[in-house]
Amino acid sequence: MKLIIDDAHIDLIKRVYEYYPIDGVTTNPSILAKSDRNPYDVLKEIRAFIGDEAELHVQAVSKDANGMVGEAERIVAELGKNTYVKIPSVPEGFKAMRILKEKGFLLTATAVYTPMQAFVAAKCGASYAAPYINRIDNMGYNGIQVAKNIHDIFKNNGLHTQVLAASFKNSQQLLELCEYGIGASTVAPDVIEGLVKNEAITAAIDDFVKDFEGLTGEGKNMSNC
């Protein structure tokens, strides 16, 4: 499963990249709005840091297909060919996906709440479909199960689209999808850091250090004992 950061704060992105094996960055209009800066200034800063080979996902905000296509053309012109244009999974979005697929664009179907949205988006040529796990939960459904169902639909129908699970509230949700073999997940920095944050782990390491220093002296390690 690919692990992607869902944020546009460059300092947080750099911190997570320093420690974890990250495959790219996703953004959306709400995330970009929090930066209170020109969207392309933020996105170019992210692209410069993650490099041309990493995935960058950027969302179109128009409500009509022609507007989405125009946005996609500028997004890729500004940010490079390995930029996935996020298109909402609605009728105008499906129209835009079909046009953009013919033009060779990389597409992420977003605002996915149902398996059939994802299925139609895959048929339109989307590389990813992004179900909103926590938002689906808040509607009274099971977001994890919806993502699994979408994954199975793609596999059973010979579709090459992958699930890009989004909107997580905790690491347990991510674990369940990782175990199931979901293609990718995009996760906020604090949830990524929570994947291995555990008091038992910290205590075990502290005990090892204490025992070793008791043997060799304070500040000693395997390079200077």
Short mmCIF file of C-alpha atoms in Angstrom, two decimals:
data_model
loop_
_atom_site.label_atom_id
_atom_site.label_comp_id
_atom_site.label_asym_id
_atom_site.label_seq_id
_atom_site.Cartn_x
_atom_site.Cartn_y
_atom_site.Cartn_z
CA MET A 1 0.00 0.00 0.00
CA LYS A 2 1.32 3.43 -0.94
CA LEU A 3 1.49 5.93 1.92
CA ILE A 4 0.73 9.50 0.92
CA ILE A 5 0.60 12.67 3.01
CA ASP A 6 -2.71 14.57 3.03
CA ASP A 7 -1.51 18.08 3.79
CA ALA A 8 -0.06 21.22 2.20
CA HIS A 9 2.00 22.53 5.14
CA ILE A 10 5.57 22.26 3.84
CA ASP A 11 7.17 22.01 7.29
CA LEU A 12 4.93 19.09 8.24
CA ILE A 13 5.58 17.42 4.88
CA LYS A 14 9.32 17.75 5.36
CA ARG A 15 9.12 16.32 8.86
CA VAL A 16 7.15 13.26 7.77
CA TYR A 17 9.42 12.70 4.75
CA GLU A 18 12.45 12.79 7.05
CA TYR A 19 11.31 9.73 8.99
CA TYR A 20 8.83 7.76 6.92
CA PRO A 21 8.78 6.07 3.47
CA ILE A 22 6.31 8.40 1.75
CA ASP A 23 5.09 8.08 -1.85
CA GLY A 24 3.69 11.55 -2.43
CA VAL A 25 1.31 14.29 -1.31
CA THR A 26 -2.39 14.94 -1.82
CA THR A 27 -4.11 18.28 -1.46
CA ASN A 28 -7.64 19.60 -1.82
CA PRO A 29 -9.13 23.10 -1.95
CA SER A 30 -9.83 23.16 1.80
CA ILE A 31 -6.27 22.12 2.64
CA LEU A 32 -4.85 24.78 0.32
CA ALA A 33 -7.15 27.43 1.79
CA LYS A 34 -5.60 26.84 5.23
CA SER A 35 -2.22 28.01 3.91
CA ASP A 36 -3.64 31.48 3.17
CA ARG A 37 -1.23 31.72 0.20
CA ASN A 38 -1.51 31.54 -3.57
CA PRO A 39 -2.33 27.88 -4.36
CA TYR A 40 0.33 27.52 -7.04
CA ASP A 41 3.02 29.00 -4.78
CA VAL A 42 2.20 26.32 -2.20
CA LEU A 43 1.99 23.51 -4.74
CA LYS A 44 5.24 24.46 -6.49
CA GLU A 45 7.00 24.50 -3.11
CA ILE A 46 5.71 21.00 -2.42
CA ARG A 47 6.68 19.75 -5.89
CA ALA A 48 10.17 21.19 -5.55
CA PHE A 49 10.65 19.35 -2.26
CA ILE A 50 9.17 15.93 -3.15
CA GLY A 51 10.70 15.86 -6.64
CA ASP A 52 9.32 15.05 -10.06
CA GLU A 53 8.98 11.29 -9.44
CA ALA A 54 6.71 11.52 -6.40
CA GLU A 55 2.95 11.70 -6.79
CA LEU A 56 1.22 15.04 -6.27
CA HIS A 57 -2.58 15.13 -6.31
CA VAL A 58 -4.31 18.48 -6.98
CA GLN A 59 -8.05 19.07 -7.23
CA ALA A 60 -10.02 21.00 -9.83
CA VAL A 61 -12.74 23.20 -8.35
CA SER A 62 -14.95 23.97 -11.36
CA LYS A 63 -18.42 22.44 -11.39
CA ASP A 64 -18.60 21.95 -15.15
CA ALA A 65 -16.56 19.57 -17.30
CA ASN A 66 -15.03 22.25 -19.53
CA GLY A 67 -13.83 24.16 -16.50
CA MET A 68 -12.32 21.02 -14.98
CA VAL A 69 -10.48 20.28 -18.21
CA GLY A 70 -9.07 23.81 -18.32
CA GLU A 71 -7.91 23.56 -14.72
CA ALA A 72 -6.30 20.19 -15.36
CA GLU A 73 -4.30 21.58 -18.26
CA ARG A 74 -2.90 24.40 -16.14
CA ILE A 75 -2.30 22.15 -13.10
CA VAL A 76 -0.12 19.77 -15.09
CA ALA A 77 1.60 22.58 -17.01
CA GLU A 78 2.59 24.22 -13.72
CA LEU A 79 3.40 21.11 -11.65
CA GLY A 80 4.61 18.42 -14.05
CA LYS A 81 3.35 15.29 -15.74
CA ASN A 82 3.40 13.15 -12.59
CA THR A 83 0.61 15.28 -11.13
CA TYR A 84 -2.74 13.58 -10.63
CA VAL A 85 -5.72 15.83 -11.25
CA LYS A 86 -8.47 15.18 -8.73
CA ILE A 87 -11.92 15.27 -10.32
CA PRO A 88 -15.18 14.95 -8.35
CA SER A 89 -17.14 11.77 -9.03
CA VAL A 90 -20.28 13.44 -10.35
CA PRO A 91 -21.75 13.52 -13.88
CA GLU A 92 -19.79 16.61 -15.01
CA GLY A 93 -16.71 15.05 -13.44
CA PHE A 94 -17.20 11.79 -15.33
CA LYS A 95 -17.45 13.78 -18.55
CA ALA A 96 -14.21 15.61 -17.71
CA MET A 97 -12.46 12.34 -16.80
CA ARG A 98 -13.25 10.84 -20.19
CA ILE A 99 -11.93 13.90 -22.01
CA LEU A 100 -8.81 14.09 -19.88
CA LYS A 101 -8.11 10.36 -20.15
CA GLU A 102 -8.06 10.70 -23.94
CA LYS A 103 -5.51 13.49 -23.51
CA GLY A 104 -3.27 11.29 -21.35
CA PHE A 105 -3.82 12.93 -17.97
CA LEU A 106 -3.39 11.09 -14.66
CA LEU A 107 -6.67 11.24 -12.76
CA THR A 108 -7.87 10.72 -9.20
CA ALA A 109 -11.62 10.43 -8.73
CA THR A 110 -12.47 12.25 -5.52
CA ALA A 111 -15.53 12.83 -3.31
CA VAL A 112 -16.28 9.10 -3.48
CA TYR A 113 -18.93 7.89 -1.04
CA THR A 114 -20.33 4.84 -2.85
CA PRO A 115 -18.89 1.84 -4.71
CA MET A 116 -20.83 2.71 -7.86
CA GLN A 117 -19.27 6.18 -8.00
CA ALA A 118 -15.89 4.48 -7.91
CA PHE A 119 -16.89 1.92 -10.54
CA VAL A 120 -18.07 4.60 -12.99
CA ALA A 121 -14.95 6.68 -12.36
CA ALA A 122 -12.76 3.66 -13.06
CA LYS A 123 -14.63 3.06 -16.33
CA CYS A 124 -13.94 6.70 -17.21
CA GLY A 125 -10.20 6.16 -16.83
CA ALA A 126 -9.35 7.26 -13.29
CA SER A 127 -6.08 5.88 -11.93
CA TYR A 128 -7.34 6.21 -8.36
CA ALA A 129 -10.71 6.47 -6.64
CA ALA A 130 -10.67 8.15 -3.23
CA PRO A 131 -13.38 7.06 -0.78
CA TYR A 132 -13.70 9.27 2.30
CA ILE A 133 -13.46 6.75 5.14
CA ASN A 134 -14.36 8.89 8.14
CA ARG A 135 -16.99 10.93 6.30
CA ILE A 136 -18.72 7.72 5.21
CA ASP A 137 -18.64 6.56 8.84
CA ASN A 138 -20.27 9.83 9.89
CA MET A 139 -23.13 9.16 7.47
CA GLY A 140 -23.90 5.96 9.34
CA TYR A 141 -22.12 3.55 7.00
CA ASN A 142 -18.87 1.60 7.30
CA GLY A 143 -16.13 3.50 5.48
CA ILE A 144 -13.58 0.70 5.77
CA GLN A 145 -16.01 -1.80 4.27
CA VAL A 146 -16.90 0.58 1.45
CA ALA A 147 -13.21 0.90 0.56
CA LYS A 148 -12.83 -2.89 0.62
CA ASN A 149 -15.90 -3.29 -1.59
CA ILE A 150 -14.49 -0.82 -4.10
CA HIS A 151 -11.16 -2.66 -4.09
CA ASP A 152 -12.97 -5.94 -4.82
CA ILE A 153 -15.08 -4.38 -7.58
CA PHE A 154 -11.94 -3.16 -9.35
CA LYS A 155 -10.26 -6.54 -9.02
CA ASN A 156 -13.30 -8.60 -10.05
CA ASN A 157 -13.99 -6.45 -13.10
CA GLY A 158 -10.41 -6.31 -14.37
CA LEU A 159 -10.15 -2.55 -13.81
CA HIS A 160 -6.71 -1.05 -13.29
CA THR A 161 -7.91 1.70 -10.94
CA GLN A 162 -6.66 1.60 -7.37
CA VAL A 163 -8.30 2.72 -4.15
CA LEU A 164 -6.77 5.85 -2.64
CA ALA A 165 -8.40 5.81 0.78
CA ALA A 166 -8.78 9.22 2.43
CA SER A 167 -10.26 10.93 5.49
CA PHE A 168 -8.87 8.90 8.39
CA LYS A 169 -9.36 9.53 12.09
CA ASN A 170 -6.99 6.91 13.52
CA SER A 171 -4.26 4.42 12.70
CA GLN A 172 -6.52 1.39 13.24
CA GLN A 173 -8.50 2.31 10.12
CA LEU A 174 -5.27 2.47 8.16
CA LEU A 175 -4.13 -0.89 9.52
CA GLU A 176 -7.32 -2.62 8.35
CA LEU A 177 -6.89 -1.35 4.81
CA CYS A 178 -3.18 -2.19 4.79
CA GLU A 179 -4.00 -5.76 5.79
CA TYR A 180 -6.55 -5.95 2.97
CA GLY A 181 -4.07 -4.83 0.32
CA ILE A 182 -5.64 -1.50 -0.60
CA GLY A 183 -3.59 0.31 -3.25
CA ALA A 184 -2.92 3.58 -1.41
CA SER A 185 -3.96 5.72 1.52
CA THR A 186 -3.57 9.44 2.00
CA VAL A 187 -3.20 10.39 5.64
CA ALA A 188 -2.73 13.51 7.73
CA PRO A 189 0.75 13.88 9.29
CA ASP A 190 -0.47 13.35 12.86
CA VAL A 191 -2.11 10.04 11.94
CA ILE A 192 1.07 8.90 10.15
CA GLU A 193 3.15 9.69 13.22
CA GLY A 194 0.59 7.84 15.34
CA LEU A 195 1.24 4.61 13.43
CA VAL A 196 4.22 3.82 15.64
CA LYS A 197 3.58 6.06 18.65
CA ASN A 198 3.29 3.76 21.63
CA GLU A 199 4.36 4.16 25.25
CA ALA A 200 5.38 0.50 25.43
CA ILE A 201 7.80 0.98 22.52
CA THR A 202 9.33 4.08 24.13
CA ALA A 203 9.65 2.33 27.49
CA ALA A 204 11.37 -0.69 25.94
CA ILE A 205 13.95 1.51 24.20
CA ASP A 206 14.57 3.51 27.38
CA ASP A 207 15.16 0.28 29.29
CA PHE A 208 17.71 -0.90 26.73
CA VAL A 209 19.61 2.40 26.96
CA LYS A 210 19.52 2.38 30.77
CA ASP A 211 20.84 -1.18 30.98
CA PHE A 212 23.61 -0.51 28.45
CA GLU A 213 24.73 2.69 30.18
CA GLY A 214 24.70 0.82 33.48
CA LEU A 215 27.27 -1.50 31.96
CA THR A 216 29.41 0.97 30.02
CA GLY A 217 28.75 4.44 31.45
CA GLU A 218 26.42 7.34 30.79
CA GLY A 219 26.35 8.51 27.17
CA LYS A 220 28.05 5.38 25.90
CA ASN A 221 26.81 3.40 22.90
CA MET A 222 28.12 0.79 20.47
CA SER A 223 30.26 3.39 18.68
CA ASN A 224 32.17 4.72 21.69
CA CYS A 225 32.10 2.14 24.51
#
